[in-house]
PDB file of C-alpha atoms and ligand atoms in Angstrom:
ATOM      1  CA  MET A 526       4.042   3.436  17.105  1.00  0.00           C
ATOM      2  CA  ARG A 527       2.307   5.871  14.764  1.00  0.00           C
ATOM      3  CA  PHE A 528       1.931   4.966  11.104  1.00  0.00           C
ATOM      4  CA  ALA A 529       0.501   6.495   7.934  1.00  0.00           C
ATOM      5  CA  VAL A 530      -1.233   4.746   5.046  1.00  0.00           C
ATOM      6  CA  PHE A 531      -0.678   6.104   1.531  1.00  0.00           C
ATOM      7  CA  ALA A 532      -3.368   5.336  -1.071  1.00  0.00           C
ATOM      8  CA  SER A 533      -4.191   6.652  -4.551  1.00  0.00           C
ATOM      9  CA  GLY A 534      -7.486   4.905  -5.226  1.00  0.00           C
ATOM     10  CA  ASN A 535     -10.158   2.634  -3.836  1.00  0.00           C
ATOM     11  CA  GLY A 536      -8.617   1.949  -0.449  1.00  0.00           C
ATOM     12  CA  GLY A 537      -9.747  -1.649   0.018  1.00  0.00           C
ATOM     13  CA  ASN A 538      -6.519  -2.443   1.835  1.00  0.00           C
ATOM     14  CA  LEU A 539      -6.875   0.728   3.890  1.00  0.00           C
ATOM     15  CA  GLN A 540     -10.337  -0.452   4.978  1.00  0.00           C
ATOM     16  CA  ALA A 541      -8.940  -3.804   6.112  1.00  0.00           C
ATOM     17  CA  ILE A 542      -6.213  -1.978   8.067  1.00  0.00           C
ATOM     18  CA  ILE A 543      -8.746   0.378   9.684  1.00  0.00           C
ATOM     19  CA  LYS A 544     -10.752  -2.649  10.795  1.00  0.00           C
ATOM     20  CA  ALA A 545      -7.683  -4.387  12.260  1.00  0.00           C
ATOM     21  CA  VAL A 546      -6.764  -1.225  14.188  1.00  0.00           C
ATOM     22  CA  LYS A 547     -10.318  -0.947  15.534  1.00  0.00           C
ATOM     23  CA  LEU A 548     -10.256  -4.575  16.645  1.00  0.00           C
ATOM     24  CA  LYS A 549      -6.830  -3.957  18.223  1.00  0.00           C
ATOM     25  CA  LYS A 550      -5.279  -6.679  16.084  1.00  0.00           C
ATOM     26  CA  ILE A 551      -2.893  -3.919  15.017  1.00  0.00           C
ATOM     27  CA  LYS A 552      -1.688  -2.245  18.210  1.00  0.00           C
ATOM     28  CA  ALA A 553      -0.176   0.824  16.526  1.00  0.00           C
ATOM     29  CA  THR A 554      -1.990   4.101  15.787  1.00  0.00           C
ATOM     30  CA  LEU A 555      -3.146   4.850  12.264  1.00  0.00           C
ATOM     31  CA  ALA A 556      -2.402   8.559  12.568  1.00  0.00           C
ATOM     32  CA  LEU A 557      -2.733   9.740   8.952  1.00  0.00           C
ATOM     33  CA  VAL A 558      -4.030   8.760   5.527  1.00  0.00           C
ATOM     34  CA  PHE A 559      -2.216  10.485   2.692  1.00  0.00           C
ATOM     35  CA  SER A 560      -3.191  10.630  -0.981  1.00  0.00           C
ATOM     36  CA  ASP A 561      -1.834  12.171  -4.160  1.00  0.00           C
ATOM     37  CA  LYS A 562      -5.353  12.106  -5.672  1.00  0.00           C
ATOM     38  CA  PRO A 563      -8.071  14.473  -4.425  1.00  0.00           C
ATOM     39  CA  ASP A 564     -10.831  12.084  -5.540  1.00  0.00           C
ATOM     40  CA  ALA A 565      -9.336   8.900  -4.028  1.00  0.00           C
ATOM     41  CA  PHE A 566     -12.116   6.891  -2.389  1.00  0.00           C
ATOM     42  CA  ALA A 567      -9.542   5.965   0.264  1.00  0.00           C
ATOM     43  CA  LEU A 568      -9.819   9.541   1.601  1.00  0.00           C
ATOM     44  CA  GLU A 569     -13.556   9.096   2.124  1.00  0.00           C
ATOM     45  CA  ARG A 570     -12.991   5.833   3.961  1.00  0.00           C
ATOM     46  CA  ALA A 571     -10.490   7.594   6.232  1.00  0.00           C
ATOM     47  CA  ARG A 572     -12.796  10.542   6.942  1.00  0.00           C
ATOM     48  CA  LYS A 573     -15.604   8.149   7.805  1.00  0.00           C
ATOM     49  CA  ALA A 574     -13.295   6.419  10.292  1.00  0.00           C
ATOM     50  CA  LYS A 575     -12.254   9.832  11.704  1.00  0.00           C
ATOM     51  CA  ILE A 576      -8.641   9.404  10.686  1.00  0.00           C
ATOM     52  CA  PRO A 577      -6.804  12.615   9.717  1.00  0.00           C
ATOM     53  CA  THR A 578      -6.226  12.985   5.975  1.00  0.00           C
ATOM     54  CA  VAL A 579      -3.803  15.036   3.910  1.00  0.00           C
ATOM     55  CA  GLN A 580      -3.895  15.319   0.121  1.00  0.00           C
ATOM     56  CA  LEU A 581      -1.164  16.958  -1.940  1.00  0.00           C
ATOM     57  CA  SER A 582      -1.129  17.000  -5.752  1.00  0.00           C
ATOM     58  CA  PRO A 583       2.219  16.505  -7.504  1.00  0.00           C
ATOM     59  CA  LYS A 584       1.281  19.093 -10.141  1.00  0.00           C
ATOM     60  CA  ASP A 585       1.425  21.806  -7.473  1.00  0.00           C
ATOM     61  CA  PHE A 586       5.165  21.168  -6.999  1.00  0.00           C
ATOM     62  CA  ALA A 587       8.028  21.924  -9.388  1.00  0.00           C
ATOM     63  CA  THR A 588       9.874  18.612  -8.953  1.00  0.00           C
ATOM     64  CA  ARG A 589       9.371  15.143  -7.490  1.00  0.00           C
ATOM     65  CA  GLY A 590      11.997  16.009  -4.874  1.00  0.00           C
ATOM     66  CA  GLU A 591      10.019  19.064  -3.736  1.00  0.00           C
ATOM     67  CA  TYR A 592       6.810  17.062  -3.651  1.00  0.00           C
ATOM     68  CA  ASP A 593       8.355  14.317  -1.555  1.00  0.00           C
ATOM     69  CA  ARG A 594       9.984  16.827   0.807  1.00  0.00           C
ATOM     70  CA  ALA A 595       6.571  18.394   1.393  1.00  0.00           C
ATOM     71  CA  ILE A 596       5.135  14.958   2.214  1.00  0.00           C
ATOM     72  CA  VAL A 597       7.992  14.166   4.604  1.00  0.00           C
ATOM     73  CA  SER A 598       7.380  17.424   6.485  1.00  0.00           C
ATOM     74  CA  VAL A 599       3.688  16.487   6.815  1.00  0.00           C
ATOM     75  CA  LEU A 600       4.780  13.104   8.184  1.00  0.00           C
ATOM     76  CA  LYS A 601       7.058  14.793  10.715  1.00  0.00           C
ATOM     77  CA  GLU A 602       4.207  17.087  11.753  1.00  0.00           C
ATOM     78  CA  TYR A 603       2.031  14.024  12.442  1.00  0.00           C
ATOM     79  CA  LYS A 604       4.948  12.229  14.176  1.00  0.00           C
ATOM     80  CA  ILE A 605       4.723   9.300  11.765  1.00  0.00           C
ATOM     81  CA  GLN A 606       7.189   6.452  12.385  1.00  0.00           C
ATOM     82  CA  TRP A 607       6.138   3.948   9.698  1.00  0.00           C
ATOM     83  CA  VAL A 608       4.734   4.387   6.178  1.00  0.00           C
ATOM     84  CA  VAL A 609       2.387   1.767   4.723  1.00  0.00           C
ATOM     85  CA  LEU A 610       1.777   2.017   0.976  1.00  0.00           C
ATOM     86  CA  ALA A 611      -1.578   0.531  -0.037  1.00  0.00           C
ATOM     87  CA  GLY A 612      -2.288   1.166  -3.694  1.00  0.00           C
ATOM     88  CA  TYR A 613      -0.119   4.303  -3.781  1.00  0.00           C
ATOM     89  CA  MET A 614       0.666   4.631  -7.467  1.00  0.00           C
ATOM     90  CA  ARG A 615       3.790   6.814  -7.296  1.00  0.00           C
ATOM     91  CA  LEU A 616       7.448   6.006  -6.849  1.00  0.00           C
ATOM     92  CA  LEU A 617       9.111   7.495  -3.774  1.00  0.00           C
ATOM     93  CA  SER A 618      12.361   9.448  -4.183  1.00  0.00           C
ATOM     94  CA  GLY A 619      15.600   8.310  -2.549  1.00  0.00           C
ATOM     95  CA  ASP A 620      15.441  11.203  -0.061  1.00  0.00           C
ATOM     96  CA  PHE A 621      11.996  10.112   1.072  1.00  0.00           C
ATOM     97  CA  ILE A 622      13.151   6.525   1.528  1.00  0.00           C
ATOM     98  CA  ASP A 623      16.241   7.679   3.419  1.00  0.00           C
ATOM     99  CA  ALA A 624      13.996   9.584   5.841  1.00  0.00           C
ATOM    100  CA  TYR A 625      12.335   6.253   6.823  1.00  0.00           C
ATOM    101  CA  PRO A 626      15.022   3.555   6.532  1.00  0.00           C
ATOM    102  CA  ASN A 627      13.362   0.086   6.674  1.00  0.00           C
ATOM    103  CA  ARG A 628      10.156   1.750   7.776  1.00  0.00           C
ATOM    104  CA  ILE A 629       8.268   1.873   4.458  1.00  0.00           C
ATOM    105  CA  ILE A 630       6.361  -1.181   3.235  1.00  0.00           C
ATOM    106  CA  ASN A 631       4.247  -1.924   0.168  1.00  0.00           C
ATOM    107  CA  ILE A 632       1.777  -4.552  -0.972  1.00  0.00           C
ATOM    108  CA  HIS A 633       1.932  -5.900  -4.516  1.00  0.00           C
ATOM    109  CA  PRO A 634      -0.590  -8.238  -6.165  1.00  0.00           C
ATOM    110  CA  SER A 635       1.800 -10.903  -7.500  1.00  0.00           C
ATOM    111  CA  LEU A 636       4.512 -13.209  -6.232  1.00  0.00           C
ATOM    112  CA  LEU A 637       7.473 -10.880  -6.746  1.00  0.00           C
ATOM    113  CA  PRO A 638       9.827 -10.809  -8.559  1.00  0.00           C
ATOM    114  CA  ALA A 639       7.264 -12.069 -11.099  1.00  0.00           C
ATOM    115  CA  PHE A 640       4.821  -9.578 -12.617  1.00  0.00           C
ATOM    116  CA  LYS A 641       6.124  -6.238 -11.396  1.00  0.00           C
ATOM    117  CA  GLY A 642       4.297  -3.049 -12.348  1.00  0.00           C
ATOM    118  CA  ALA A 643       0.836  -1.547 -12.266  1.00  0.00           C
ATOM    119  CA  TYR A 644      -0.957  -4.383 -14.097  1.00  0.00           C
ATOM    120  CA  ALA A 645       0.311  -7.362 -12.133  1.00  0.00           C
ATOM    121  CA  ILE A 646      -3.021  -9.192 -11.831  1.00  0.00           C
ATOM    122  CA  ARG A 647      -3.859  -8.803 -15.518  1.00  0.00           C
ATOM    123  CA  ASP A 648      -0.330  -9.712 -16.585  1.00  0.00           C
ATOM    124  CA  ALA A 649      -0.333 -12.964 -14.575  1.00  0.00           C
ATOM    125  CA  PHE A 650      -3.806 -13.830 -15.910  1.00  0.00           C
ATOM    126  CA  GLU A 651      -2.879 -13.186 -19.530  1.00  0.00           C
ATOM    127  CA  TYR A 652       0.524 -14.872 -19.345  1.00  0.00           C
ATOM    128  CA  PRO A 653      -1.172 -17.273 -18.367  1.00  0.00           C
ATOM    129  CA  ALA A 654       0.421 -18.284 -15.055  1.00  0.00           C
ATOM    130  CA  LYS A 655      -1.032 -21.083 -12.927  1.00  0.00           C
ATOM    131  CA  VAL A 656      -0.116 -19.447  -9.647  1.00  0.00           C
ATOM    132  CA  THR A 657       0.199 -15.809  -8.697  1.00  0.00           C
ATOM    133  CA  GLY A 658      -0.325 -14.192  -5.303  1.00  0.00           C
ATOM    134  CA  VAL A 659       0.464 -11.349  -2.952  1.00  0.00           C
ATOM    135  CA  THR A 660       3.777  -9.914  -1.745  1.00  0.00           C
ATOM    136  CA  ILE A 661       4.535  -7.501   1.062  1.00  0.00           C
ATOM    137  CA  HIS A 662       7.983  -5.951   0.833  1.00  0.00           C
ATOM    138  CA  TYR A 663      10.175  -3.121   2.050  1.00  0.00           C
ATOM    139  CA  VAL A 664      10.300  -0.162  -0.329  1.00  0.00           C
ATOM    140  CA  VAL A 665      13.500   0.792  -2.116  1.00  0.00           C
ATOM    141  CA  GLU A 666      13.933   3.251  -4.968  1.00  0.00           C
ATOM    142  CA  GLU A 667      13.506   0.627  -7.669  1.00  0.00           C
ATOM    143  CA  MET A 668       9.861  -0.263  -8.303  1.00  0.00           C
ATOM    144  CA  ASP A 669       8.551  -3.483  -6.687  1.00  0.00           C
ATOM    145  CA  ALA A 670      12.023  -4.460  -5.470  1.00  0.00           C
ATOM    146  CA  GLY A 671      13.172  -4.498  -1.845  1.00  0.00           C
ATOM    147  CA  LYS A 672      13.354  -7.271   0.710  1.00  0.00           C
ATOM    148  CA  ILE A 673      10.310  -9.525   0.850  1.00  0.00           C
ATOM    149  CA  ILE A 674       8.503  -9.650   4.201  1.00  0.00           C
ATOM    150  CA  ALA A 675       5.557 -11.948   3.429  1.00  0.00           C
ATOM    151  CA  GLN A 676       4.075 -13.789   0.447  1.00  0.00           C
ATOM    152  CA  GLU A 677       0.984 -15.859  -0.171  1.00  0.00           C
ATOM    153  CA  PRO A 678       0.195 -17.771  -3.353  1.00  0.00           C
ATOM    154  CA  VAL A 679      -3.166 -17.639  -5.174  1.00  0.00           C
ATOM    155  CA  ARG A 680      -4.010 -20.315  -7.767  1.00  0.00           C
ATOM    156  CA  ILE A 681      -5.313 -19.277 -11.161  1.00  0.00           C
ATOM    157  CA  ASP A 682      -8.057 -21.782 -11.992  1.00  0.00           C
ATOM    158  CA  PRO A 683      -8.987 -22.434 -15.617  1.00  0.00           C
ATOM    159  CA  LYS A 684     -12.484 -21.186 -14.791  1.00  0.00           C
ATOM    160  CA  ASP A 685     -11.262 -17.877 -13.353  1.00  0.00           C
ATOM    161  CA  THR A 686     -12.109 -14.657 -15.151  1.00  0.00           C
ATOM    162  CA  LEU A 687      -9.799 -11.698 -14.607  1.00  0.00           C
ATOM    163  CA  GLU A 688     -12.401 -10.236 -12.265  1.00  0.00           C
ATOM    164  CA  LYS A 689     -12.670 -13.444 -10.245  1.00  0.00           C
ATOM    165  CA  LEU A 690      -8.904 -13.646  -9.932  1.00  0.00           C
ATOM    166  CA  ALA A 691      -8.697 -10.004  -8.834  1.00  0.00           C
ATOM    167  CA  ASN A 692     -11.295 -10.680  -6.139  1.00  0.00           C
ATOM    168  CA  LYS A 693      -9.380 -13.718  -4.883  1.00  0.00           C
ATOM    169  CA  ILE A 694      -6.168 -11.693  -4.714  1.00  0.00           C
ATOM    170  CA  HIS A 695      -7.803  -8.772  -2.920  1.00  0.00           C
ATOM    171  CA  LYS A 696      -9.286 -11.165  -0.361  1.00  0.00           C
ATOM    172  CA  VAL A 697      -5.804 -12.509   0.402  1.00  0.00           C
ATOM    173  CA  GLU A 698      -4.401  -8.956   0.531  1.00  0.00           C
ATOM    174  CA  HIS A 699      -6.994  -7.887   3.068  1.00  0.00           C
ATOM    175  CA  GLN A 700      -5.925 -10.726   5.389  1.00  0.00           C
ATOM    176  CA  LEU A 701      -2.185 -10.692   4.817  1.00  0.00           C
ATOM    177  CA  TYR A 702      -1.510  -6.933   5.037  1.00  0.00           C
ATOM    178  CA  PRO A 703      -3.134  -6.311   8.450  1.00  0.00           C
ATOM    179  CA  LYS A 704      -1.544  -9.513   9.803  1.00  0.00           C
ATOM    180  CA  THR A 705       1.914  -8.455   8.599  1.00  0.00           C
ATOM    181  CA  ILE A 706       1.512  -4.893   9.850  1.00  0.00           C
ATOM    182  CA  ALA A 707       0.520  -6.258  13.260  1.00  0.00           C
ATOM    183  CA  THR A 708       3.797  -8.153  13.543  1.00  0.00           C
ATOM    184  CA  LEU A 709       5.991  -5.262  12.297  1.00  0.00           C
ATOM    185  CA  ILE A 710       4.454  -2.117  13.748  1.00  0.00           C
ATOM    186  CA  LYS A 711       3.589  -2.140  17.437  1.00  0.00           C
TER     187      LYS A 711
HETATM  188  C1  LIG B 287      -3.915  -3.591  -4.539  1.00  0.00           C
HETATM  189  O1  LIG B 287      -4.116  -4.691  -5.393  1.00  0.00           O
HETATM  190  C2  LIG B 287      -2.468  -3.453  -4.180  1.00  0.00           C
HETATM  191  O2  LIG B 287      -1.795  -4.671  -4.089  1.00  0.00           O
HETATM  192  C3  LIG B 287      -1.922  -2.655  -5.340  1.00  0.00           C
HETATM  193  O3  LIG B 287      -2.935  -1.747  -5.663  1.00  0.00           O
HETATM  194  C4  LIG B 287      -4.203  -2.275  -5.271  1.00  0.00           C
HETATM  195  C5  LIG B 287      -4.863  -1.267  -4.381  1.00  0.00           C
HETATM  196  O4  LIG B 287      -6.178  -1.592  -4.052  1.00  0.00           O
HETATM  197  N1  LIG B 287      -0.649  -2.067  -5.002  1.00  0.00           N
HETATM  198  P1  LIG B 287      -6.925  -0.816  -2.889  1.00  0.00           P
HETATM  199  O5  LIG B 287      -6.856   0.672  -3.189  1.00  0.00           O
HETATM  200  O6  LIG B 287      -6.262  -1.151  -1.576  1.00  0.00           O
HETATM  201  O7  LIG B 287      -8.365  -1.306  -2.941  1.00  0.00           O
END
C-alpha cells in the first residue's frame, strides 16, 4: 500500500511515522508528504528523509472544492491509497472524503468526543480534566467526528504544566499513531 501524510506544522508525528517505516514496523510505503503551508517544518523532515513533497496554498485556488480537487489529482498522480492526517489544520471537503472512503485517518490530542477543536490540549488542561489522551479516528466531513480506531488515556497530574502535559500527549501520539497505521495500512 502507498500512503500520504498531510501536515501543516512541526511534523512530530510525521517523524515518528518515518522512523516506523524505516524500521519496517509499518510495511506500507510513505510515498508523499503534503502540506498547505510552505514553511511547515514537516516538509523539511520529509526532504531530509528523501520522501517526495508537494505543497499547495489554498489562497491560490478560488474555492475549497477547487483546492481539494487539485490535491486529489496530486494523490492520484502519486498512486496514493491511504491518507494520514498528522497535524493538518484544514477540514477536507466531502468530495475529497468520497475519493478515499474509509481510507483517511486523523490523530487528535484528546479522548474524543471530549475536547474537539484546535486547542484540545489546552482546553482539557484549563477545564481542568483529570484525564485526557489521544484518539485516532476515521475522517468524516464534520470536524473531529468519525469512527474511533484507537484511544489511549493520559492522566493530568496536579503538578503538570500545560507544556508538560503537551509533551506527555505527544509522546503517546508518537507511539500510538505508527502502531495503528501498521495494523491498518499494509
Ligand atoms: C498533534 O498534537 C496532533 O494530534 C494534532 O496536531 C498536533 C500536530 O503535531 N492534530 P505535529 O505536527 O505532528 O508535531
